[in-house]
mmCIF file of C-alpha atoms in Angstrom:
data_model
loop_
_atom_site.group_PDB
_atom_site.id
_atom_site.type_symbol
_atom_site.label_atom_id
_atom_site.label_comp_id
_atom_site.label_asym_id
_atom_site.label_seq_id
_atom_site.Cartn_x
_atom_site.Cartn_y
_atom_site.Cartn_z
ATOM 1 C CA MET A 1 -0.197 0.453 -0.142
ATOM 2 C CA SER A 2 3.029 2.470 0.843
ATOM 3 C CA ASN A 3 4.112 2.212 -2.845
ATOM 4 C CA LYS A 4 -0.011 3.044 -3.773
ATOM 5 C CA THR A 5 -0.851 6.459 -4.881
ATOM 6 C CA VAL A 6 -4.075 8.315 -5.535
ATOM 7 C CA GLY A 7 -4.869 10.635 -7.301
ATOM 8 C CA ILE A 8 -7.626 13.556 -6.602
ATOM 9 C CA VAL A 9 -9.403 16.229 -8.895
ATOM 10 C CA GLY A 10 -9.679 19.407 -6.456
ATOM 11 C CA GLY A 11 -8.139 21.127 -3.793
ATOM 12 C CA GLY A 12 -10.224 21.805 -1.868
ATOM 13 C CA GLN A 13 -11.564 21.149 2.087
ATOM 14 C CA LEU A 14 -13.404 17.451 0.654
ATOM 15 C CA GLY A 15 -9.629 16.859 -1.379
ATOM 16 C CA ARG A 16 -7.440 17.146 1.652
ATOM 17 C CA MET A 17 -9.755 15.485 4.123
ATOM 18 C CA LEU A 18 -9.740 12.200 1.131
ATOM 19 C CA ALA A 19 -5.276 13.222 1.067
ATOM 20 C CA MET A 20 -5.694 12.970 5.057
ATOM 21 C CA ALA A 21 -7.755 9.762 5.202
ATOM 22 C CA ALA A 22 -5.406 8.465 2.587
ATOM 23 C CA ALA A 23 -2.436 9.011 4.019
ATOM 24 C CA ARG A 24 -3.304 7.683 7.374
ATOM 25 C CA LEU A 25 -4.212 3.739 5.316
ATOM 26 C CA GLY A 26 -0.311 4.241 3.894
ATOM 27 C CA PHE A 27 -1.053 5.980 0.274
ATOM 28 C CA HIS A 28 -0.487 8.810 -1.185
ATOM 29 C CA THR A 29 -1.515 11.418 -2.977
ATOM 30 C CA ILE A 30 -1.564 13.701 -5.572
ATOM 31 C CA ILE A 31 -3.571 17.005 -5.860
ATOM 32 C CA LEU A 32 -4.614 18.605 -10.246
ATOM 33 C CA GLU A 33 -6.097 21.780 -9.114
ATOM 34 C CA PRO A 34 -5.170 25.313 -10.543
ATOM 35 C CA GLN A 35 -4.726 27.820 -7.376
ATOM 36 C CA ASP A 36 -1.741 27.531 -5.915
ATOM 37 C CA LYS A 37 -1.290 26.405 -2.383
ATOM 38 C CA CYS A 38 -4.937 24.430 -1.985
ATOM 39 C CA PRO A 39 -6.426 23.190 1.048
ATOM 40 C CA ALA A 40 -5.649 20.047 -0.191
ATOM 41 C CA SER A 41 -1.661 20.975 -0.810
ATOM 42 C CA GLN A 42 -1.417 21.703 2.578
ATOM 43 C CA VAL A 43 -1.596 17.707 3.154
ATOM 44 C CA ALA A 44 -0.750 15.586 0.456
ATOM 45 C CA GLY A 45 1.678 14.488 -0.850
ATOM 46 C CA SER A 46 2.437 16.853 -4.321
ATOM 47 C CA GLN A 47 0.087 18.898 -6.976
ATOM 48 C CA ILE A 48 0.266 19.640 -10.019
ATOM 49 C CA THR A 49 -0.907 22.897 -10.660
ATOM 50 C CA ALA A 50 -3.478 23.156 -13.385
ATOM 51 C CA ALA A 51 -6.678 23.132 -14.977
ATOM 52 C CA TYR A 52 -8.703 20.650 -14.791
ATOM 53 C CA ASP A 53 -9.084 19.618 -18.158
ATOM 54 C CA ASP A 54 -5.379 20.682 -18.740
ATOM 55 C CA SER A 55 -4.247 17.642 -21.751
ATOM 56 C CA ASP A 56 -0.592 17.559 -20.156
ATOM 57 C CA ALA A 57 -1.572 17.538 -16.596
ATOM 58 C CA LEU A 58 -4.457 15.311 -16.850
ATOM 59 C CA GLN A 59 -1.302 13.089 -18.773
ATOM 60 C CA THR A 60 0.505 13.253 -16.023
ATOM 61 C CA LEU A 61 -1.458 12.206 -13.322
ATOM 62 C CA ALA A 62 -2.395 9.785 -15.209
ATOM 63 C CA VAL A 63 0.993 8.063 -15.088
ATOM 64 C CA LEU A 64 1.803 8.948 -11.570
ATOM 65 C CA SER A 65 -1.783 7.661 -9.991
ATOM 66 C CA ASP A 66 -2.825 3.724 -9.471
ATOM 67 C CA VAL A 67 -6.069 5.195 -8.866
ATOM 68 C CA ILE A 68 -7.682 8.495 -9.465
ATOM 69 C CA THR A 69 -10.891 9.885 -8.060
ATOM 70 C CA TYR A 70 -12.815 13.629 -7.300
ATOM 71 C CA GLU A 71 -13.833 15.881 -4.605
ATOM 72 C CA PHE A 72 -17.216 18.177 -5.896
ATOM 73 C CA GLU A 73 -18.758 16.649 -9.570
ATOM 74 C CA ASN A 74 -18.373 19.514 -11.651
ATOM 75 C CA VAL A 75 -15.108 18.222 -12.696
ATOM 76 C CA PRO A 76 -15.320 17.720 -16.427
ATOM 77 C CA VAL A 77 -16.499 14.845 -18.540
ATOM 78 C CA ALA A 78 -14.203 14.936 -21.241
ATOM 79 C CA ALA A 79 -11.579 14.829 -18.158
ATOM 80 C CA ALA A 80 -12.841 12.362 -15.966
ATOM 81 C CA ARG A 81 -13.239 9.907 -18.860
ATOM 82 C CA LYS A 82 -9.761 10.788 -20.441
ATOM 83 C CA LEU A 83 -8.003 9.735 -17.587
ATOM 84 C CA ALA A 84 -10.326 6.768 -17.280
ATOM 85 C CA GLU A 85 -8.401 6.023 -20.605
ATOM 86 C CA LYS A 86 -4.759 5.061 -18.904
ATOM 87 C CA THR A 87 -6.315 4.753 -14.996
ATOM 88 C CA PRO A 88 -9.392 3.101 -12.916
ATOM 89 C CA VAL A 89 -12.018 6.664 -12.025
ATOM 90 C CA PHE A 90 -13.757 6.539 -9.234
ATOM 91 C CA PRO A 91 -16.308 7.327 -8.494
ATOM 92 C CA PRO A 92 -16.999 6.384 -12.475
ATOM 93 C CA PRO A 93 -17.366 8.752 -15.071
ATOM 94 C CA GLU A 94 -21.200 8.487 -15.238
ATOM 95 C CA ALA A 95 -22.117 9.028 -12.255
ATOM 96 C CA LEU A 96 -20.056 12.127 -12.910
ATOM 97 C CA GLU A 97 -21.949 13.269 -16.102
ATOM 98 C CA ILE A 98 -25.723 12.291 -14.367
ATOM 99 C CA SER A 99 -25.225 14.540 -11.132
ATOM 100 C CA GLN A 100 -24.156 17.270 -13.584
ATOM 101 C CA ASP A 101 -26.692 17.748 -15.429
ATOM 102 C CA ARG A 102 -30.749 18.755 -12.623
ATOM 103 C CA LEU A 103 -32.761 17.391 -15.494
ATOM 104 C CA SER A 104 -30.749 14.498 -16.162
ATOM 105 C CA GLU A 105 -30.719 13.635 -12.023
ATOM 106 C CA LYS A 106 -33.214 13.514 -11.635
ATOM 107 C CA THR A 107 -34.846 11.293 -14.713
ATOM 108 C CA PHE A 108 -32.187 8.681 -13.890
ATOM 109 C CA LEU A 109 -33.687 9.207 -10.225
ATOM 110 C CA ARG A 110 -37.313 8.291 -10.903
ATOM 111 C CA GLU A 111 -35.552 5.280 -13.478
ATOM 112 C CA CYS A 112 -34.173 3.674 -10.390
ATOM 113 C CA GLY A 113 -38.076 3.614 -8.631
ATOM 114 C CA ILE A 114 -37.034 6.217 -7.019
ATOM 115 C CA GLY A 115 -39.282 9.361 -6.658
ATOM 116 C CA THR A 116 -38.666 12.887 -7.098
ATOM 117 C CA ALA A 117 -40.619 15.813 -6.431
ATOM 118 C CA ASP A 118 -42.635 16.249 -9.999
ATOM 119 C CA PHE A 119 -39.990 18.861 -12.538
ATOM 120 C CA PHE A 120 -39.861 19.991 -15.823
ATOM 121 C CA ALA A 121 -37.823 20.845 -18.623
ATOM 122 C CA VAL A 122 -37.486 24.612 -18.949
ATOM 123 C CA ASP A 123 -35.851 26.570 -21.957
ATOM 124 C CA SER A 124 -37.460 29.454 -22.487
ATOM 125 C CA GLN A 125 -39.827 32.171 -21.351
ATOM 126 C CA LEU A 126 -42.392 30.348 -22.249
ATOM 127 C CA GLU A 127 -41.834 27.039 -20.934
ATOM 128 C CA VAL A 128 -41.052 28.458 -17.366
ATOM 129 C CA ASP A 129 -44.581 29.872 -17.310
ATOM 130 C CA GLU A 130 -46.281 26.412 -18.952
ATOM 131 C CA ALA A 131 -43.729 24.697 -15.455
ATOM 132 C CA LEU A 132 -45.448 26.590 -13.804
ATOM 133 C CA ALA A 133 -48.652 27.103 -14.397
ATOM 134 C CA LYS A 134 -49.219 22.659 -14.338
ATOM 135 C CA LEU A 135 -47.577 23.490 -10.551
ATOM 136 C CA GLY A 136 -50.405 25.279 -9.899
ATOM 137 C CA GLY A 137 -48.140 28.836 -9.776
ATOM 138 C CA SER A 138 -45.630 27.622 -7.178
ATOM 139 C CA GLY A 139 -42.695 25.979 -7.852
ATOM 140 C CA VAL A 140 -38.663 26.124 -7.830
ATOM 141 C CA LEU A 141 -36.172 26.620 -11.281
ATOM 142 C CA LYS A 142 -32.961 25.842 -11.242
ATOM 143 C CA THR A 143 -30.337 26.577 -13.262
ATOM 144 C CA ARG A 144 -29.787 22.870 -14.970
ATOM 145 C CA ARG A 145 -26.017 22.715 -14.825
ATOM 146 C CA LEU A 146 -23.029 24.359 -11.483
ATOM 147 C CA GLY A 147 -25.322 24.852 -9.153
ATOM 148 C CA TYR A 148 -24.377 24.959 -5.754
ATOM 149 C CA ASP A 149 -25.327 26.270 -1.832
ATOM 150 C CA GLY A 150 -28.604 27.797 -3.686
ATOM 151 C CA LYS A 151 -27.223 29.524 -5.997
ATOM 152 C CA GLY A 152 -29.219 29.784 -9.382
ATOM 153 C CA GLN A 153 -32.463 28.926 -8.404
ATOM 154 C CA ARG A 154 -35.874 31.278 -8.135
ATOM 155 C CA VAL A 155 -37.908 30.100 -6.084
ATOM 156 C CA PHE A 156 -41.410 30.571 -6.720
ATOM 157 C CA LYS A 157 -44.464 30.500 -4.076
ATOM 158 C CA ASP A 158 -47.094 33.047 -4.439
ATOM 159 C CA PRO A 159 -50.020 32.104 -7.714
ATOM 160 C CA GLY A 160 -50.223 36.169 -8.408
ATOM 161 C CA ALA A 161 -46.602 36.371 -8.721
ATOM 162 C CA GLY A 162 -45.231 37.854 -11.799
ATOM 163 C CA THR A 163 -42.160 35.733 -13.690
ATOM 164 C CA ALA A 164 -40.947 38.674 -16.614
ATOM 165 C CA ARG A 165 -37.995 37.594 -16.573
ATOM 166 C CA ALA A 166 -37.388 34.964 -14.632
ATOM 167 C CA TYR A 167 -35.600 32.387 -17.821
ATOM 168 C CA ASP A 168 -33.356 35.671 -18.019
ATOM 169 C CA ASP A 169 -32.173 36.444 -14.530
ATOM 170 C CA LEU A 170 -30.773 32.467 -14.772
ATOM 171 C CA GLY A 171 -28.709 33.083 -16.750
ATOM 172 C CA GLY A 172 -31.175 31.697 -20.800
ATOM 173 C CA VAL A 173 -29.820 28.678 -19.670
ATOM 174 C CA PRO A 174 -31.527 25.406 -19.260
ATOM 175 C CA LEU A 175 -33.767 24.934 -16.806
ATOM 176 C CA ILE A 176 -35.592 22.613 -14.599
ATOM 177 C CA MET A 177 -39.179 23.668 -12.932
ATOM 178 C CA GLU A 178 -39.155 20.851 -9.572
ATOM 179 C CA SER A 179 -43.182 21.726 -7.209
ATOM 180 C CA LEU A 180 -41.968 22.276 -5.020
ATOM 181 C CA VAL A 181 -42.056 19.964 -1.406
ATOM 182 C CA PRO A 182 -43.950 20.153 2.020
ATOM 183 C CA PHE A 183 -41.011 18.635 3.422
ATOM 184 C CA VAL A 184 -41.348 18.434 7.317
ATOM 185 C CA ALA A 185 -37.845 17.358 7.386
ATOM 186 C CA GLU A 186 -34.298 16.906 5.223
ATOM 187 C CA ILE A 187 -31.704 14.223 5.950
ATOM 188 C CA SER A 188 -29.120 12.772 4.440
ATOM 189 C CA VAL A 189 -27.093 9.223 3.224
ATOM 190 C CA ILE A 190 -24.037 8.638 3.037
ATOM 191 C CA ALA A 191 -23.426 4.938 1.460
ATOM 192 C CA ALA A 192 -20.430 3.250 -0.047
ATOM 193 C CA ARG A 193 -20.100 0.521 -2.409
ATOM 194 C CA SER A 194 -17.429 -1.463 -3.127
ATOM 195 C CA PRO A 195 -15.795 -2.729 -6.033
ATOM 196 C CA ALA A 196 -16.994 -6.177 -5.601
ATOM 197 C CA GLY A 197 -20.492 -4.668 -4.768
ATOM 198 C CA ASP A 198 -21.056 -4.384 -1.291
ATOM 199 C CA ILE A 199 -22.941 -1.944 -0.118
ATOM 200 C CA VAL A 200 -22.201 0.385 4.034
ATOM 201 C CA SER A 201 -24.711 3.487 5.201
ATOM 202 C CA TYR A 202 -24.395 5.363 7.988
ATOM 203 C CA ASP A 203 -26.791 6.560 10.489
ATOM 204 C CA PRO A 204 -28.780 9.008 8.530
ATOM 205 C CA ALA A 205 -28.409 12.888 8.976
ATOM 206 C CA ARG A 206 -31.254 15.411 9.644
ATOM 207 C CA ASN A 207 -29.730 18.460 8.107
ATOM 208 C CA VAL A 208 -31.256 22.404 8.941
ATOM 209 C CA HIS A 209 -29.959 25.004 6.001
ATOM 210 C CA SER A 210 -29.543 28.318 6.175
ATOM 211 C CA ASP A 211 -29.577 30.340 2.464
ATOM 212 C CA GLY A 212 -29.229 26.926 0.534
ATOM 213 C CA ILE A 213 -26.392 26.695 2.602
ATOM 214 C CA LEU A 214 -25.727 23.182 4.935
ATOM 215 C CA ARG A 215 -25.641 25.026 8.857
ATOM 216 C CA ARG A 216 -25.967 21.614 10.583
ATOM 217 C CA SER A 217 -26.223 17.696 10.976
ATOM 218 C CA ASN A 218 -27.722 15.875 13.608
ATOM 219 C CA VAL A 219 -27.227 11.849 14.192
ATOM 220 C CA PRO A 220 -29.204 10.778 15.272
ATOM 221 C CA ALA A 221 -31.948 12.213 12.633
ATOM 222 C CA GLY A 222 -34.757 12.109 15.363
ATOM 223 C CA LEU A 223 -37.856 10.880 12.798
ATOM 224 C CA ASN A 224 -39.699 6.922 12.022
ATOM 225 C CA GLY A 225 -37.306 4.109 11.348
ATOM 226 C CA ASP A 226 -39.366 3.140 7.966
ATOM 227 C CA THR A 227 -38.850 6.264 6.830
ATOM 228 C CA LEU A 228 -34.640 6.433 7.627
ATOM 229 C CA ASP A 229 -34.778 2.257 5.959
ATOM 230 C CA ALA A 230 -36.757 3.739 3.331
ATOM 231 C CA ALA A 231 -34.189 6.859 2.644
ATOM 232 C CA ARG A 232 -30.654 3.955 2.859
ATOM 233 C CA SER A 233 -32.877 1.365 0.585
ATOM 234 C CA SER A 234 -33.123 4.196 -2.163
ATOM 235 C CA ALA A 235 -29.101 4.616 -1.955
ATOM 236 C CA ALA A 236 -28.518 1.659 -1.673
ATOM 237 C CA THR A 237 -30.006 1.121 -5.754
ATOM 238 C CA LEU A 238 -28.883 4.489 -7.153
ATOM 239 C CA LEU A 239 -25.567 2.896 -5.913
ATOM 240 C CA GLU A 240 -26.329 -0.374 -7.931
ATOM 241 C CA ARG A 241 -27.664 0.670 -11.276
ATOM 242 C CA LEU A 242 -24.844 3.201 -11.334
ATOM 243 C CA ASP A 243 -22.135 -0.175 -10.615
ATOM 244 C CA TYR A 244 -20.323 2.786 -7.787
ATOM 245 C CA VAL A 245 -17.219 2.086 -6.877
ATOM 246 C CA GLY A 246 -16.771 5.274 -3.608
ATOM 247 C CA VAL A 247 -19.045 7.456 -1.677
ATOM 248 C CA VAL A 248 -22.283 9.096 -2.494
ATOM 249 C CA GLY A 249 -24.302 10.991 -0.864
ATOM 250 C CA VAL A 250 -27.446 11.333 -1.185
ATOM 251 C CA GLU A 251 -30.431 13.702 -0.161
ATOM 252 C CA PHE A 252 -33.806 13.157 0.637
ATOM 253 C CA PHE A 253 -36.873 15.385 1.962
ATOM 254 C CA VAL A 254 -39.422 13.520 3.881
ATOM 255 C CA LEU A 255 -43.217 13.944 3.305
ATOM 256 C CA ASP A 256 -45.674 14.094 6.128
ATOM 257 C CA ASP A 257 -46.707 10.811 5.710
ATOM 258 C CA GLY A 258 -42.848 9.242 6.778
ATOM 259 C CA ALA A 259 -42.148 8.651 2.951
ATOM 260 C CA VAL A 260 -38.445 9.939 1.732
ATOM 261 C CA LEU A 261 -38.757 12.083 -1.872
ATOM 262 C CA ALA A 262 -34.906 12.253 -3.822
ATOM 263 C CA ASN A 263 -33.532 15.424 -3.872
ATOM 264 C CA GLU A 264 -30.269 15.410 -5.486
ATOM 265 C CA PHE A 265 -27.277 12.999 -4.718
ATOM 266 C CA ALA A 266 -23.038 14.279 -4.792
ATOM 267 C CA PRO A 267 -21.432 11.440 -5.962
ATOM 268 C CA ARG A 268 -18.010 13.022 -3.412
ATOM 269 C CA VAL A 269 -18.245 12.092 0.248
ATOM 270 C CA HIS A 270 -20.524 14.786 1.329
ATOM 271 C CA ASN A 271 -20.853 17.801 3.829
ATOM 272 C CA SER A 272 -23.589 16.277 5.300
ATOM 273 C CA GLY A 273 -20.936 13.499 6.696
ATOM 274 C CA HIS A 274 -18.823 15.215 8.081
ATOM 275 C CA TRP A 275 -19.710 14.342 11.609
ATOM 276 C CA THR A 276 -18.627 10.800 10.681
ATOM 277 C CA GLU A 277 -14.380 12.042 10.965
ATOM 278 C CA ALA A 278 -15.371 12.884 14.753
ATOM 279 C CA ALA A 279 -18.373 10.176 15.800
ATOM 280 C CA CYS A 280 -17.138 7.017 14.036
ATOM 281 C CA ALA A 281 -14.715 4.629 13.646
ATOM 282 C CA VAL A 282 -14.065 5.447 10.141
ATOM 283 C CA SER A 283 -14.817 8.141 8.332
ATOM 284 C CA GLN A 284 -16.577 8.970 5.433
ATOM 285 C CA PHE A 285 -13.599 9.660 3.742
ATOM 286 C CA GLU A 286 -11.459 6.549 5.292
ATOM 287 C CA GLN A 287 -14.216 4.717 3.456
ATOM 288 C CA HIS A 288 -13.629 6.313 0.231
ATOM 289 C CA VAL A 289 -10.231 5.623 0.786
ATOM 290 C CA ARG A 290 -11.064 2.271 1.222
ATOM 291 C CA ALA A 291 -13.221 1.566 -1.971
ATOM 292 C CA ILE A 292 -12.054 3.110 -4.439
ATOM 293 C CA CYS A 293 -8.762 1.396 -3.030
ATOM 294 C CA GLY A 294 -10.145 -2.860 -2.771
ATOM 295 C CA LEU A 295 -9.518 -2.772 0.112
ATOM 296 C CA PRO A 296 -12.165 -4.069 2.989
ATOM 297 C CA LEU A 297 -15.350 -1.752 3.394
ATOM 298 C CA ALA A 298 -15.952 -0.670 7.681
ATOM 299 C CA ALA A 299 -18.525 -0.630 9.658
ATOM 300 C CA CYS A 300 -20.753 2.554 9.478
ATOM 301 C CA ASP A 301 -21.217 2.205 13.597
ATOM 302 C CA ARG A 302 -21.142 5.165 15.523
ATOM 303 C CA HIS A 303 -20.098 5.490 18.417
ATOM 304 C CA SER A 304 -21.845 8.813 19.441
ATOM 305 C CA ASP A 305 -24.300 10.910 19.268
ATOM 306 C CA CYS A 306 -23.687 13.537 17.552
ATOM 307 C CA GLU A 307 -23.924 17.378 16.018
ATOM 308 C CA MET A 308 -21.991 19.165 13.187
ATOM 309 C CA GLU A 309 -21.279 22.385 12.264
ATOM 310 C CA ASN A 310 -20.450 24.741 9.494
ATOM 311 C CA LEU A 311 -18.525 27.340 9.823
ATOM 312 C CA ILE A 312 -19.422 29.691 6.963
ATOM 313 C CA GLY A 313 -18.082 32.928 6.585
ATOM 314 C CA ASP A 314 -16.698 34.930 10.055
ATOM 315 C CA ASP A 315 -17.883 31.829 12.100
ATOM 316 C CA ILE A 316 -14.302 30.693 12.234
ATOM 317 C CA ASN A 317 -13.042 34.051 14.057
ATOM 318 C CA ARG A 318 -15.747 32.645 16.789
ATOM 319 C CA LEU A 319 -12.686 29.808 16.808
ATOM 320 C CA ASP A 320 -11.277 29.411 19.655
ATOM 321 C CA ALA A 321 -14.469 29.544 21.943
ATOM 322 C CA PHE A 322 -15.141 26.434 19.924
ATOM 323 C CA LEU A 323 -11.732 24.996 20.804
ATOM 324 C CA GLU A 324 -12.435 25.125 25.031
ATOM 325 C CA GLN A 325 -16.226 22.844 24.719
ATOM 326 C CA PRO A 326 -15.516 20.077 25.912
ATOM 327 C CA ASP A 327 -16.605 16.847 23.692
ATOM 328 C CA THR A 328 -15.888 18.868 20.396
ATOM 329 C CA VAL A 329 -13.959 18.236 17.622
ATOM 330 C CA VAL A 330 -12.448 20.550 15.087
ATOM 331 C CA HIS A 331 -11.445 21.207 11.836
ATOM 332 C CA VAL A 332 -10.269 23.836 10.018
ATOM 333 C CA TYR A 333 -9.848 23.459 5.607
ATOM 334 C CA GLY A 334 -6.599 26.360 6.107
ATOM 335 C CA LYS A 335 -8.855 28.414 3.246
ATOM 336 C CA ALA A 336 -6.583 32.084 3.543
ATOM 337 C CA GLU A 337 -9.743 34.618 2.737
ATOM 338 C CA THR A 338 -12.628 34.573 3.888
ATOM 339 C CA ARG A 339 -15.692 34.710 1.902
ATOM 340 C CA PRO A 340 -19.684 35.385 3.398
ATOM 341 C CA GLY A 341 -20.890 32.465 2.566
ATOM 342 C CA ARG A 342 -17.668 30.627 2.455
ATOM 343 C CA LYS A 343 -17.418 26.670 4.446
ATOM 344 C CA MET A 344 -14.407 27.379 6.460
ATOM 345 C CA GLY A 345 -14.802 24.636 9.107
ATOM 346 C CA HIS A 346 -16.601 22.537 11.060
ATOM 347 C CA VAL A 347 -17.050 21.507 14.473
ATOM 348 C CA THR A 348 -18.229 18.269 14.749
ATOM 349 C CA ARG A 349 -20.170 18.045 18.884
ATOM 350 C CA LEU A 350 -20.678 14.658 21.045
ATOM 351 C CA ILE A 351 -22.963 13.704 22.696
ATOM 352 C CA ARG A 352 -22.824 11.903 25.357
ATOM 353 C CA PRO A 353 -25.079 9.444 27.051
#
């Protein structure tokens, strides 16, 4: 294992935590990231500083790596496919491609028998109005690509509200209109699948968002066992249909009758799984490295209940206070600049019986 190298496309905080987990297992890591001195470079073995679609950089990464993964879902699919011609890439580029387009993603989930909100493709202002009318005047309009943390969205709640310029205001790009889901809770499942097809999943977390950004994740979720089992079963179905290898994060809406609807999936380690770093023997990051490197998957049992809180923007200025709190695990991402809405770190508070 000490002679093996894991290539990671992307040098943000998720790449950083993957590199740390890989090192604990004896693997070398190499990062492909255009930003010099990125968070992952502080802990990885080396960095290729180049664009994600740079042909020479991709060739170098493929030659130097035994297996390649990625830390975010907006990696160019063509780049992932080019890498896969020479070196195994996990999760598979097919999962990356589906997740990058909300219409393809929702369609695929439905094909897997997994429930979602109602949705319509929207490619003009006329289609905005038509889709909204079909949904009774309320819905959420989203860009199909490149949206994250609530960006690239517009919500319509009042059937009488106008939609003028909604299409142009979101860039005049392909959009999707989704029905507003009357959810009572949001949860996520972090699950992993091995090359042999073994699947494990962590306890679903209950998530709270603010301005489209995850603020807190609590485990246990405090919901009916049948609801949690349904979410885990849906995540397992998704992994099997994609012939997936690695960790996935699947977000769900919980309805008042306990049913779940999938919102989206991320083909990577996930923010709502950061709590596993503190409350489980094996974190989602180590689990991902185990999966992509063909090592045995670990049990996902937790030893403590917990609450994970993201440190967003100026929250990082409260670091001293967090460090003084008992049973609290602090992780700072090493980003040089604090900006509003930027994830600077997270803390996980362990809740002892």
